[in-house]
Amino acid sequence: MTAQTTNGQNGSTGGAGHHTLYMVGAIVLAFLVAWLFPHFAASLEMGGEIFLRLLTMVVVPLVMASVMSGILGLGDVRKLGRPGAAAVGYYLSTTILAVVVGVIMVNLIRPGVGFEPPQHEQAAVEVADGALVLDGEMRDSSANPRQSDPRDWVEVTIDGEPYFLPAYEGVKTEPDIGTIFQGLVLMLFSDNLLHSMVDMQLLPLIVFSIIFAGMLTTMGERGKTLTTLLVSINEALLSFVMLLMRFAPLGIFCLVTSRFGEAFAAGEFVTQLKQLSWYVATVLGGLGIHFFLVLPGLLWFFTKRNPYQFIRQMSDALLTAFSTASSSATLPVTMECAEAKAGVSKQSTEFVLPLGATINMDGTALYEAAAAIFIAQIYAGVNPDFEFGLVQQVVIAVTATLAAIGAAGIPEAGLVTMLIVLNAVGLPIEYLPLILPVDWFLDRFRTATNAFGDSVGSAIVDRTFPVPTAAA
Ligand code: ASP
């Protein structure tokens, strides 16, 4: 294997600063255009869609090739023990920390106390024939969430349009934590590899890749050709991502302009933002604390890296996450930035980031806890019999953690898994449409937080990997 250690130097490193500036500029310009010419802006959707598809296109092969190449680089799957445990420990503890921040913020600000739900158009939600029908507004944020989620799905009709929600037991009946947990464990396994690839179910692909590459390392000479091929596929895919990133400012511009343009063109966005301003402030404040204080604190504590420099190095990934609202679509960029710009080792990015993009969602967890408690505060004002104390808050915290682990890395997946959290404490799902109007907006911030959590994880777990020897 050559060029293992100097991988970061090939390609975009030199122009990183300028490139990032272009991306920031693209987002600022996108806001302005969306605001001034909303109808024109909304018509840029196709450009954004193309960029999104190109990114999403590489996710499945990249995840498989990179996880395999990571294991092959280690030379022995058993060497994954310590870093594996560290990664899972990191994912869990930061998700819990995020939930705690969310719970504290929503209890301090109490955005739901005295909140008057908008009078006009009372949104109706009902569960009929196993389908959840929301008569509210929900954007067509994710064309088909089934693509990246292995659960059973129920068809849902919102304003006459079909949508799909996961058929968690919780959608229909009261879930118990055991059932949710069982669902999560089963998500790791697939009975059909091709099916998982087609549906972009990353978890079973990761499990397969670890086992497969682990076996390859035991095959000696017989596995050599395949090993070389896999490592080279991985490098080629990363070069593809680098090429794609040259168009990122344009892609991002189209994505952001068209989505904000759509919102401004509909004419209600600012009003909705004002109505929900305390709730929005709670979620954004919580995300801000987690993003700028908690995660940087952990990074500094464990690696002594300068966290704000690290944010700069990861900024392309963070801006892409903000623009796409999808951790899965952002994953290729996160990997490229972590390895080429932040200098995180290959093994660590190849293993920690794909898994993290799927199960480590700090922003989503924080949001689910805060949103559920916001709804509980409103409901408690309407229904004095509703008991909402410490126990319920703990149940919300636990289910929000599980719901975030189970959420797919696609736009507004967190809103869908919110159903589990609401059901767990007996909150009416009829209140979900209250937070719908601003969800696409908050989604961007939580996705950026998700991507940042993964990046910090890769840098921290990096330290627990065995020093590379003459492996592979
Ligand atoms: N959009 C988020 C992601 O892809 C998930 C969510 O919170 O809805 O990471």
Short mmCIF file of C-alpha atoms and ligand atoms in Angstrom, two decimals:
data_model
loop_
_atom_site.label_atom_id
_atom_site.label_comp_id
_atom_site.label_asym_id
_atom_site.label_seq_id
_atom_site.Cartn_x
_atom_site.Cartn_y
_atom_site.Cartn_z
CA MET A 1 0.00 0.00 0.00
CA THR A 2 1.41 3.34 -0.85
CA ALA A 3 0.48 6.84 0.06
CA GLN A 4 -1.46 5.72 3.14
CA THR A 5 -0.13 8.50 5.29
CA THR A 6 0.02 11.28 2.76
CA ASN A 7 -3.47 10.74 1.56
CA GLY A 8 -4.47 14.17 2.71
CA GLN A 9 -2.15 15.96 0.43
CA ASN A 10 -3.63 14.95 -2.88
CA GLY A 11 -6.23 17.21 -4.26
CA SER A 12 -8.24 19.93 -2.67
CA THR A 13 -6.19 20.67 0.44
CA GLY A 14 -4.44 23.65 -1.04
CA GLY A 15 -7.60 25.47 -2.04
CA ALA A 16 -9.57 24.50 1.02
CA GLY A 17 -9.91 28.01 2.36
CA HIS A 18 -11.18 29.53 -0.82
CA HIS A 19 -13.47 26.68 -1.55
CA THR A 20 -15.12 27.00 1.83
CA LEU A 21 -15.53 30.72 1.30
CA TYR A 22 -17.30 30.02 -1.97
CA MET A 23 -19.61 27.65 -0.16
CA VAL A 24 -20.42 30.16 2.56
CA GLY A 25 -20.90 32.81 -0.13
CA ALA A 26 -23.22 30.48 -2.00
CA ILE A 27 -25.42 30.05 1.06
CA VAL A 28 -25.56 33.76 1.81
CA LEU A 29 -26.35 34.55 -1.79
CA ALA A 30 -28.95 31.79 -1.80
CA PHE A 31 -30.78 33.39 1.14
CA LEU A 32 -30.77 36.76 -0.57
CA VAL A 33 -32.02 35.43 -3.90
CA ALA A 34 -34.69 33.35 -2.16
CA TRP A 35 -35.84 36.34 -0.21
CA LEU A 36 -35.85 38.84 -3.09
CA PHE A 37 -36.99 36.57 -5.92
CA PRO A 38 -38.76 33.68 -4.23
CA HIS A 39 -40.56 32.43 -7.34
CA PHE A 40 -37.44 32.40 -9.44
CA ALA A 41 -35.51 30.77 -6.60
CA ALA A 42 -38.01 27.95 -6.23
CA SER A 43 -37.39 27.03 -9.84
CA LEU A 44 -33.76 26.14 -9.15
CA GLU A 45 -34.84 22.90 -7.60
CA MET A 46 -33.51 20.75 -10.39
CA GLY A 47 -29.94 21.95 -9.97
CA GLY A 48 -30.07 21.09 -6.29
CA GLU A 49 -31.64 17.74 -7.00
CA ILE A 50 -28.84 16.82 -9.41
CA PHE A 51 -26.17 17.65 -6.84
CA LEU A 52 -28.04 15.69 -4.19
CA ARG A 53 -28.39 12.67 -6.42
CA LEU A 54 -24.72 12.70 -7.36
CA LEU A 55 -23.75 12.74 -3.70
CA THR A 56 -26.27 10.10 -2.70
CA MET A 57 -25.24 7.94 -5.62
CA VAL A 58 -21.81 7.21 -4.13
CA VAL A 59 -23.02 6.52 -0.61
CA VAL A 60 -23.63 2.76 -0.88
CA PRO A 61 -20.45 1.81 -2.74
CA LEU A 62 -18.40 4.24 -0.66
CA VAL A 63 -19.68 2.91 2.66
CA MET A 64 -18.95 -0.68 1.68
CA ALA A 65 -15.57 0.03 0.11
CA SER A 66 -14.44 2.29 2.93
CA VAL A 67 -15.48 0.05 5.79
CA MET A 68 -13.78 -2.89 4.05
CA SER A 69 -10.70 -0.87 3.28
CA GLY A 70 -10.60 0.29 6.91
CA ILE A 71 -10.61 -3.28 8.19
CA LEU A 72 -8.08 -4.37 5.56
CA GLY A 73 -5.84 -1.49 6.61
CA LEU A 74 -5.99 -2.77 10.18
CA GLY A 75 -4.93 -6.14 8.95
CA ASP A 76 -7.01 -8.04 11.46
CA VAL A 77 -10.62 -7.52 12.41
CA ARG A 78 -9.81 -8.21 16.06
CA LYS A 79 -7.91 -4.95 16.18
CA LEU A 80 -11.29 -3.29 15.85
CA GLY A 81 -12.23 -4.29 19.38
CA ARG A 82 -10.93 -1.28 21.26
CA PRO A 83 -11.80 1.39 18.68
CA GLY A 84 -15.15 -0.28 18.10
CA ALA A 85 -16.02 -0.08 21.77
CA ALA A 86 -14.72 3.49 21.91
CA ALA A 87 -16.87 4.47 18.91
CA VAL A 88 -20.04 2.97 20.32
CA GLY A 89 -19.27 4.50 23.72
CA TYR A 90 -18.74 7.87 22.06
CA TYR A 91 -21.95 7.67 20.01
CA LEU A 92 -24.02 6.77 23.02
CA SER A 93 -22.54 9.22 25.47
CA THR A 94 -22.68 12.20 23.12
CA THR A 95 -26.25 11.37 22.12
CA ILE A 96 -27.21 11.28 25.78
CA LEU A 97 -25.35 14.54 26.42
CA ALA A 98 -27.26 16.12 23.54
CA VAL A 99 -30.56 14.94 24.95
CA VAL A 100 -29.63 16.37 28.34
CA VAL A 101 -28.84 19.75 26.75
CA GLY A 102 -32.20 19.64 24.94
CA VAL A 103 -34.11 18.74 28.11
CA ILE A 104 -32.39 21.48 30.12
CA MET A 105 -33.00 24.13 27.46
CA VAL A 106 -36.66 23.33 27.01
CA ASN A 107 -37.19 23.32 30.77
CA LEU A 108 -35.42 26.65 31.15
CA ILE A 109 -37.10 28.46 28.26
CA ARG A 110 -40.45 26.64 28.51
CA PRO A 111 -41.57 27.57 25.01
CA GLY A 112 -44.80 25.55 25.31
CA VAL A 113 -46.09 27.20 28.48
CA GLY A 114 -48.84 29.60 27.49
CA PHE A 115 -48.32 28.80 23.82
CA GLU A 116 -51.43 29.58 21.80
CA PRO A 117 -51.72 27.20 18.89
CA PRO A 118 -52.63 29.17 15.74
CA GLN A 119 -56.39 29.53 15.48
CA HIS A 120 -56.77 29.18 11.76
CA GLU A 121 -56.92 25.79 10.18
CA GLN A 122 -56.86 23.33 13.03
CA ALA A 123 -54.70 20.51 11.78
CA ALA A 124 -56.24 17.10 12.16
CA VAL A 125 -54.43 13.84 12.60
CA GLU A 126 -55.99 10.45 12.74
CA VAL A 127 -54.85 6.92 12.62
CA ALA A 128 -57.02 4.97 10.26
CA ASP A 129 -56.49 1.53 8.76
CA GLY A 130 -52.95 1.43 10.02
CA ALA A 131 -52.11 4.71 8.31
CA LEU A 132 -51.43 7.99 9.98
CA VAL A 133 -53.31 10.79 8.31
CA LEU A 134 -52.11 14.30 8.99
CA ASP A 135 -54.24 17.05 7.69
CA GLY A 136 -51.52 19.59 8.17
CA GLU A 137 -48.84 20.92 5.94
CA MET A 138 -45.88 18.75 5.32
CA ARG A 139 -43.46 19.41 2.57
CA ASP A 140 -42.31 16.78 0.17
CA SER A 141 -38.95 16.90 1.86
CA SER A 142 -37.95 13.35 1.26
CA ALA A 143 -39.22 11.74 -1.83
CA ASN A 144 -39.25 8.29 -0.37
CA PRO A 145 -37.80 7.72 3.06
CA ARG A 146 -38.16 3.98 2.65
CA GLN A 147 -35.06 4.07 0.55
CA SER A 148 -32.74 4.36 3.48
CA ASP A 149 -34.69 2.66 6.17
CA PRO A 150 -35.23 -1.02 6.55
CA ARG A 151 -38.42 -0.99 8.58
CA ASP A 152 -41.91 -1.77 7.45
CA TRP A 153 -43.71 1.27 6.23
CA VAL A 154 -47.27 2.45 6.32
CA GLU A 155 -48.64 4.72 3.70
CA VAL A 156 -49.80 8.04 4.99
CA THR A 157 -51.96 10.56 3.24
CA ILE A 158 -51.27 14.19 3.91
CA ASP A 159 -53.32 16.63 1.92
CA GLY A 160 -54.08 13.90 -0.56
CA GLU A 161 -50.39 13.16 -1.14
CA PRO A 162 -48.96 9.80 -0.20
CA TYR A 163 -46.12 9.72 2.31
CA PHE A 164 -44.52 6.87 4.15
CA LEU A 165 -43.97 6.50 7.84
CA PRO A 166 -42.24 3.61 9.57
CA ALA A 167 -44.71 1.11 10.90
CA TYR A 168 -43.27 1.13 14.36
CA GLU A 169 -45.64 -0.59 16.70
CA GLY A 170 -45.82 2.85 18.21
CA VAL A 171 -47.61 4.30 15.23
CA LYS A 172 -50.54 2.08 15.90
CA THR A 173 -50.31 1.04 19.50
CA GLU A 174 -48.43 2.00 22.62
CA PRO A 175 -44.81 0.96 22.11
CA ASP A 176 -42.70 -0.35 24.90
CA ILE A 177 -39.02 0.30 25.06
CA GLY A 178 -38.29 -3.39 24.53
CA THR A 179 -40.10 -3.37 21.19
CA ILE A 180 -38.28 -0.26 20.03
CA PHE A 181 -34.97 -1.78 21.09
CA GLN A 182 -35.73 -5.00 19.28
CA GLY A 183 -36.49 -3.02 16.13
CA LEU A 184 -33.15 -1.25 16.41
CA VAL A 185 -31.17 -4.47 16.79
CA LEU A 186 -32.94 -6.05 13.83
CA MET A 187 -31.98 -3.03 11.73
CA LEU A 188 -28.41 -4.37 11.80
CA PHE A 189 -29.25 -7.47 9.82
CA SER A 190 -30.60 -8.04 6.39
CA ASP A 191 -31.68 -11.20 4.64
CA ASN A 192 -30.80 -9.81 1.26
CA LEU A 193 -27.67 -7.83 0.61
CA LEU A 194 -28.78 -6.47 -2.74
CA HIS A 195 -32.05 -5.41 -1.26
CA SER A 196 -30.20 -3.44 1.40
CA MET A 197 -28.07 -1.77 -1.24
CA VAL A 198 -31.04 -0.81 -3.34
CA ASP A 199 -32.86 0.56 -0.31
CA MET A 200 -29.74 2.24 1.04
CA GLN A 201 -29.95 0.44 4.37
CA LEU A 202 -26.45 1.20 5.56
CA LEU A 203 -26.35 -0.73 8.81
CA PRO A 204 -26.58 -4.26 7.39
CA LEU A 205 -24.11 -3.23 4.69
CA ILE A 206 -21.66 -2.13 7.36
CA VAL A 207 -22.12 -5.37 9.29
CA PHE A 208 -21.55 -7.38 6.13
CA SER A 209 -18.50 -5.32 5.14
CA ILE A 210 -16.88 -5.81 8.54
CA ILE A 211 -17.37 -9.57 8.44
CA PHE A 212 -16.39 -9.91 4.80
CA ALA A 213 -13.22 -7.84 5.09
CA GLY A 214 -12.41 -9.56 8.36
CA MET A 215 -12.48 -12.86 6.53
CA LEU A 216 -10.39 -11.51 3.71
CA THR A 217 -7.64 -10.66 6.16
CA THR A 218 -7.42 -14.31 7.15
CA MET A 219 -7.12 -15.60 3.60
CA GLY A 220 -3.51 -14.65 3.00
CA GLU A 221 -2.37 -14.83 -0.61
CA ARG A 222 -5.75 -15.98 -1.88
CA GLY A 223 -7.34 -12.75 -0.76
CA LYS A 224 -4.65 -10.46 -2.12
CA THR A 225 -6.27 -9.51 -5.44
CA LEU A 226 -9.57 -8.69 -3.90
CA THR A 227 -7.88 -6.68 -1.14
CA THR A 228 -5.99 -4.55 -3.64
CA LEU A 229 -9.13 -4.09 -5.70
CA LEU A 230 -11.25 -2.99 -2.75
CA VAL A 231 -8.69 -0.52 -1.48
CA SER A 232 -8.35 0.92 -4.94
CA ILE A 233 -12.13 1.18 -5.44
CA ASN A 234 -12.27 3.12 -2.22
CA GLU A 235 -9.59 5.58 -3.34
CA ALA A 236 -11.30 6.04 -6.70
CA LEU A 237 -14.63 6.77 -5.05
CA LEU A 238 -13.01 9.35 -2.82
CA SER A 239 -11.50 11.03 -5.86
CA PHE A 240 -14.96 11.08 -7.35
CA VAL A 241 -16.21 12.88 -4.26
CA MET A 242 -13.39 15.40 -4.54
CA LEU A 243 -14.39 16.10 -8.10
CA LEU A 244 -17.98 16.50 -7.05
CA MET A 245 -17.00 18.96 -4.37
CA ARG A 246 -15.78 21.37 -7.01
CA PHE A 247 -19.39 21.85 -7.94
CA ALA A 248 -20.52 22.04 -4.35
CA PRO A 249 -20.93 25.83 -4.20
CA LEU A 250 -23.27 25.67 -7.18
CA GLY A 251 -25.15 22.63 -5.88
CA ILE A 252 -25.51 24.15 -2.45
CA PHE A 253 -26.66 27.43 -3.92
CA CYS A 254 -29.44 25.66 -5.82
CA LEU A 255 -30.49 23.52 -2.85
CA VAL A 256 -30.72 26.39 -0.40
CA THR A 257 -32.24 28.91 -2.81
CA SER A 258 -34.95 26.58 -3.99
CA ARG A 259 -36.00 25.44 -0.52
CA PHE A 260 -36.01 28.91 1.02
CA GLY A 261 -37.52 30.32 -2.15
CA GLU A 262 -40.37 27.86 -1.83
CA ALA A 263 -40.93 28.92 1.76
CA PHE A 264 -40.84 32.63 0.98
CA ALA A 265 -43.05 32.15 -2.06
CA ALA A 266 -45.67 30.42 0.09
CA GLY A 267 -45.61 33.65 2.09
CA GLU A 268 -46.05 32.23 5.57
CA PHE A 269 -42.58 31.33 6.61
CA VAL A 270 -41.78 34.48 8.58
CA THR A 271 -45.15 34.38 10.37
CA GLN A 272 -44.66 30.73 11.24
CA LEU A 273 -41.18 31.43 12.48
CA LYS A 274 -42.52 34.20 14.70
CA GLN A 275 -45.32 32.08 16.07
CA LEU A 276 -42.89 29.37 17.00
CA SER A 277 -40.02 31.69 17.83
CA TRP A 278 -39.44 30.44 21.39
CA TYR A 279 -39.52 26.86 20.28
CA VAL A 280 -37.13 27.58 17.41
CA ALA A 281 -34.89 29.50 19.81
CA THR A 282 -34.90 26.57 22.24
CA VAL A 283 -33.87 24.04 19.61
CA LEU A 284 -31.31 26.31 17.96
CA GLY A 285 -29.93 27.38 21.34
CA GLY A 286 -29.56 23.76 22.40
CA LEU A 287 -27.94 22.79 19.12
CA GLY A 288 -25.62 25.80 19.42
CA ILE A 289 -24.51 24.75 22.91
CA HIS A 290 -23.88 21.19 21.79
CA PHE A 291 -22.12 22.27 18.61
CA PHE A 292 -19.98 25.08 19.96
CA LEU A 293 -19.35 24.00 23.54
CA VAL A 294 -20.00 20.34 24.30
CA LEU A 295 -18.47 18.73 21.21
CA PRO A 296 -15.50 21.13 21.01
CA GLY A 297 -14.94 20.55 24.74
CA LEU A 298 -14.80 16.81 24.22
CA LEU A 299 -12.54 17.17 21.20
CA TRP A 300 -10.14 19.31 23.11
CA PHE A 301 -10.23 17.11 26.18
CA PHE A 302 -9.47 13.90 24.33
CA THR A 303 -7.22 15.07 21.51
CA LYS A 304 -5.93 18.50 22.53
CA ARG A 305 -6.81 19.70 19.03
CA ASN A 306 -7.95 23.27 18.54
CA PRO A 307 -11.72 22.74 18.15
CA TYR A 308 -12.38 25.88 16.17
CA GLN A 309 -9.70 25.03 13.68
CA PHE A 310 -11.31 21.61 13.42
CA ILE A 311 -14.69 23.23 12.68
CA ARG A 312 -13.01 25.17 9.88
CA GLN A 313 -11.44 22.02 8.49
CA MET A 314 -14.79 20.27 8.51
CA SER A 315 -16.72 23.25 7.22
CA ASP A 316 -17.40 21.87 3.74
CA ALA A 317 -19.12 18.89 5.32
CA LEU A 318 -21.05 21.06 7.76
CA LEU A 319 -22.26 23.38 5.00
CA THR A 320 -23.23 20.40 2.86
CA ALA A 321 -25.17 18.95 5.79
CA PHE A 322 -26.95 22.26 6.24
CA SER A 323 -27.84 22.41 2.56
CA THR A 324 -28.92 18.82 2.03
CA ALA A 325 -30.49 18.12 5.45
CA SER A 326 -29.26 14.57 5.02
CA SER A 327 -26.39 12.97 6.91
CA SER A 328 -26.28 10.10 4.45
CA ALA A 329 -25.88 12.39 1.46
CA THR A 330 -23.25 14.36 3.40
CA LEU A 331 -21.24 11.29 4.38
CA PRO A 332 -18.94 11.29 1.34
CA VAL A 333 -18.02 14.92 2.03
CA THR A 334 -17.56 14.29 5.74
CA MET A 335 -15.15 11.47 4.94
CA GLU A 336 -13.26 13.52 2.44
CA CYS A 337 -12.89 16.49 4.80
CA ALA A 338 -11.95 14.42 7.85
CA GLU A 339 -9.25 12.58 5.99
CA ALA A 340 -7.90 15.17 3.60
CA LYS A 341 -8.31 18.35 5.61
CA ALA A 342 -8.53 17.45 9.28
CA GLY A 343 -5.89 14.74 9.00
CA VAL A 344 -7.90 12.05 10.76
CA SER A 345 -6.43 8.63 10.00
CA LYS A 346 -7.87 6.55 7.19
CA GLN A 347 -8.86 3.72 9.49
CA SER A 348 -10.77 5.99 11.74
CA THR A 349 -12.70 7.87 9.04
CA GLU A 350 -13.44 4.71 7.14
CA PHE A 351 -14.94 3.00 10.08
CA VAL A 352 -16.25 5.66 12.47
CA LEU A 353 -17.93 7.98 9.97
CA PRO A 354 -20.15 5.54 8.04
CA LEU A 355 -21.44 4.01 11.24
CA GLY A 356 -21.79 7.42 12.85
CA ALA A 357 -23.78 8.84 9.94
CA THR A 358 -26.30 6.09 10.48
CA ILE A 359 -26.61 5.79 14.23
CA ASN A 360 -24.98 8.82 15.84
CA MET A 361 -27.39 11.73 15.60
CA ASP A 362 -26.81 14.21 18.38
CA GLY A 363 -28.77 17.01 16.75
CA THR A 364 -31.75 14.79 16.08
CA ALA A 365 -31.77 13.44 19.63
CA LEU A 366 -31.62 16.93 21.11
CA TYR A 367 -34.40 18.10 18.85
CA GLU A 368 -36.65 15.10 19.57
CA ALA A 369 -36.37 15.59 23.31
CA ALA A 370 -36.93 19.35 23.12
CA ALA A 371 -39.83 19.06 20.68
CA ALA A 372 -41.59 16.35 22.68
CA ILE A 373 -41.32 18.33 25.90
CA PHE A 374 -42.49 21.47 24.06
CA ILE A 375 -45.60 19.55 22.99
CA ALA A 376 -46.01 18.20 26.52
CA GLN A 377 -45.92 21.75 27.89
CA ILE A 378 -48.66 22.82 25.50
CA TYR A 379 -50.73 19.75 26.22
CA ALA A 380 -50.38 20.17 29.97
CA GLY A 381 -51.90 23.65 29.57
CA VAL A 382 -54.90 22.24 27.74
CA ASN A 383 -55.44 19.09 29.74
CA PRO A 384 -54.91 19.52 33.48
CA ASP A 385 -55.19 15.75 33.98
CA PHE A 386 -52.07 15.15 31.98
CA GLU A 387 -49.32 14.22 34.34
CA PHE A 388 -45.96 15.51 33.32
CA GLY A 389 -43.18 15.11 35.83
CA LEU A 390 -39.67 13.83 36.15
CA VAL A 391 -40.59 10.28 35.17
CA GLN A 392 -42.11 11.42 31.88
CA GLN A 393 -39.09 13.57 31.18
CA VAL A 394 -36.80 10.60 31.69
CA VAL A 395 -38.98 8.44 29.42
CA ILE A 396 -38.79 11.16 26.78
CA ALA A 397 -35.01 11.36 27.15
CA VAL A 398 -34.59 7.60 26.75
CA THR A 399 -36.97 7.25 23.82
CA ALA A 400 -35.49 10.33 22.12
CA THR A 401 -32.08 8.64 22.29
CA LEU A 402 -33.45 5.45 20.75
CA ALA A 403 -35.52 7.35 18.18
CA ALA A 404 -32.44 9.28 17.06
CA ILE A 405 -30.43 6.07 16.69
CA GLY A 406 -33.24 4.63 14.60
CA ALA A 407 -33.76 7.73 12.44
CA ALA A 408 -32.45 7.45 8.91
CA GLY A 409 -29.98 10.06 7.67
CA ILE A 410 -32.49 11.68 5.37
CA PRO A 411 -34.45 14.94 5.52
CA GLU A 412 -36.95 15.17 8.36
CA ALA A 413 -36.52 11.57 9.42
CA GLY A 414 -36.40 12.88 12.98
CA LEU A 415 -39.90 14.24 12.72
CA VAL A 416 -41.16 10.81 11.81
CA THR A 417 -39.43 8.99 14.65
CA MET A 418 -40.88 11.66 16.98
CA LEU A 419 -44.02 9.56 16.91
CA ILE A 420 -42.30 7.00 19.12
CA VAL A 421 -41.36 9.64 21.64
CA LEU A 422 -44.84 11.16 21.75
CA ASN A 423 -46.46 7.76 22.08
CA ALA A 424 -44.14 6.69 24.85
CA VAL A 425 -45.52 9.30 27.24
CA GLY A 426 -49.05 9.31 25.87
CA LEU A 427 -48.86 12.65 24.13
CA PRO A 428 -51.39 13.19 21.35
CA ILE A 429 -49.89 12.92 17.90
CA GLU A 430 -52.44 15.53 16.85
CA TYR A 431 -49.95 18.08 18.13
CA LEU A 432 -47.25 17.05 15.70
CA PRO A 433 -48.47 19.36 12.91
CA LEU A 434 -47.79 22.30 15.24
CA ILE A 435 -44.08 21.94 14.69
CA LEU A 436 -44.29 20.91 11.04
CA PRO A 437 -44.01 24.36 9.48
CA VAL A 438 -40.51 25.00 10.81
CA ASP A 439 -39.25 21.45 10.78
CA TRP A 440 -37.47 21.62 7.43
CA PHE A 441 -35.67 24.70 8.72
CA LEU A 442 -34.54 23.16 12.02
CA ASP A 443 -33.63 19.97 10.18
CA ARG A 444 -30.72 21.73 8.53
CA PHE A 445 -29.19 22.77 11.82
CA ARG A 446 -29.64 19.40 13.44
CA THR A 447 -28.15 17.63 10.43
CA ALA A 448 -25.07 19.86 10.60
CA THR A 449 -24.81 18.99 14.31
CA ASN A 450 -25.16 15.30 13.44
CA ALA A 451 -22.34 15.51 10.92
CA PHE A 452 -20.14 17.44 13.33
CA GLY A 453 -20.76 14.89 16.08
CA ASP A 454 -19.55 12.15 13.74
CA SER A 455 -16.48 14.12 12.76
CA VAL A 456 -15.47 14.81 16.34
CA GLY A 457 -16.04 11.12 17.03
CA SER A 458 -13.68 10.10 14.26
CA ALA A 459 -10.96 12.37 15.65
CA ILE A 460 -11.42 11.11 19.20
CA VAL A 461 -11.70 7.42 18.33
CA ASP A 462 -8.64 7.87 16.13
CA ARG A 463 -6.52 7.83 19.26
CA THR A 464 -7.69 4.38 20.23
CA PHE A 465 -6.73 2.75 16.94
CA PRO A 466 -3.61 0.68 16.97
CA VAL A 467 -0.70 2.42 15.25
CA PRO A 468 -0.73 1.19 11.64
CA THR A 469 1.89 -1.37 10.94
CA ALA A 470 2.89 -2.78 7.60
CA ALA A 471 -0.63 -4.12 7.25
CA ALA A 472 -2.57 -4.65 4.05
N1 ASP B 1 -32.14 15.05 8.55
C1 ASP B 1 -31.43 14.45 9.64
C2 ASP B 1 -30.20 13.76 9.12
O1 ASP B 1 -30.14 13.35 8.01
C3 ASP B 1 -32.25 13.50 10.42
C4 ASP B 1 -33.33 14.28 11.13
O2 ASP B 1 -33.09 14.77 12.23
O3 ASP B 1 -34.41 14.44 10.59
O4 ASP B 1 -29.25 13.64 9.82
#
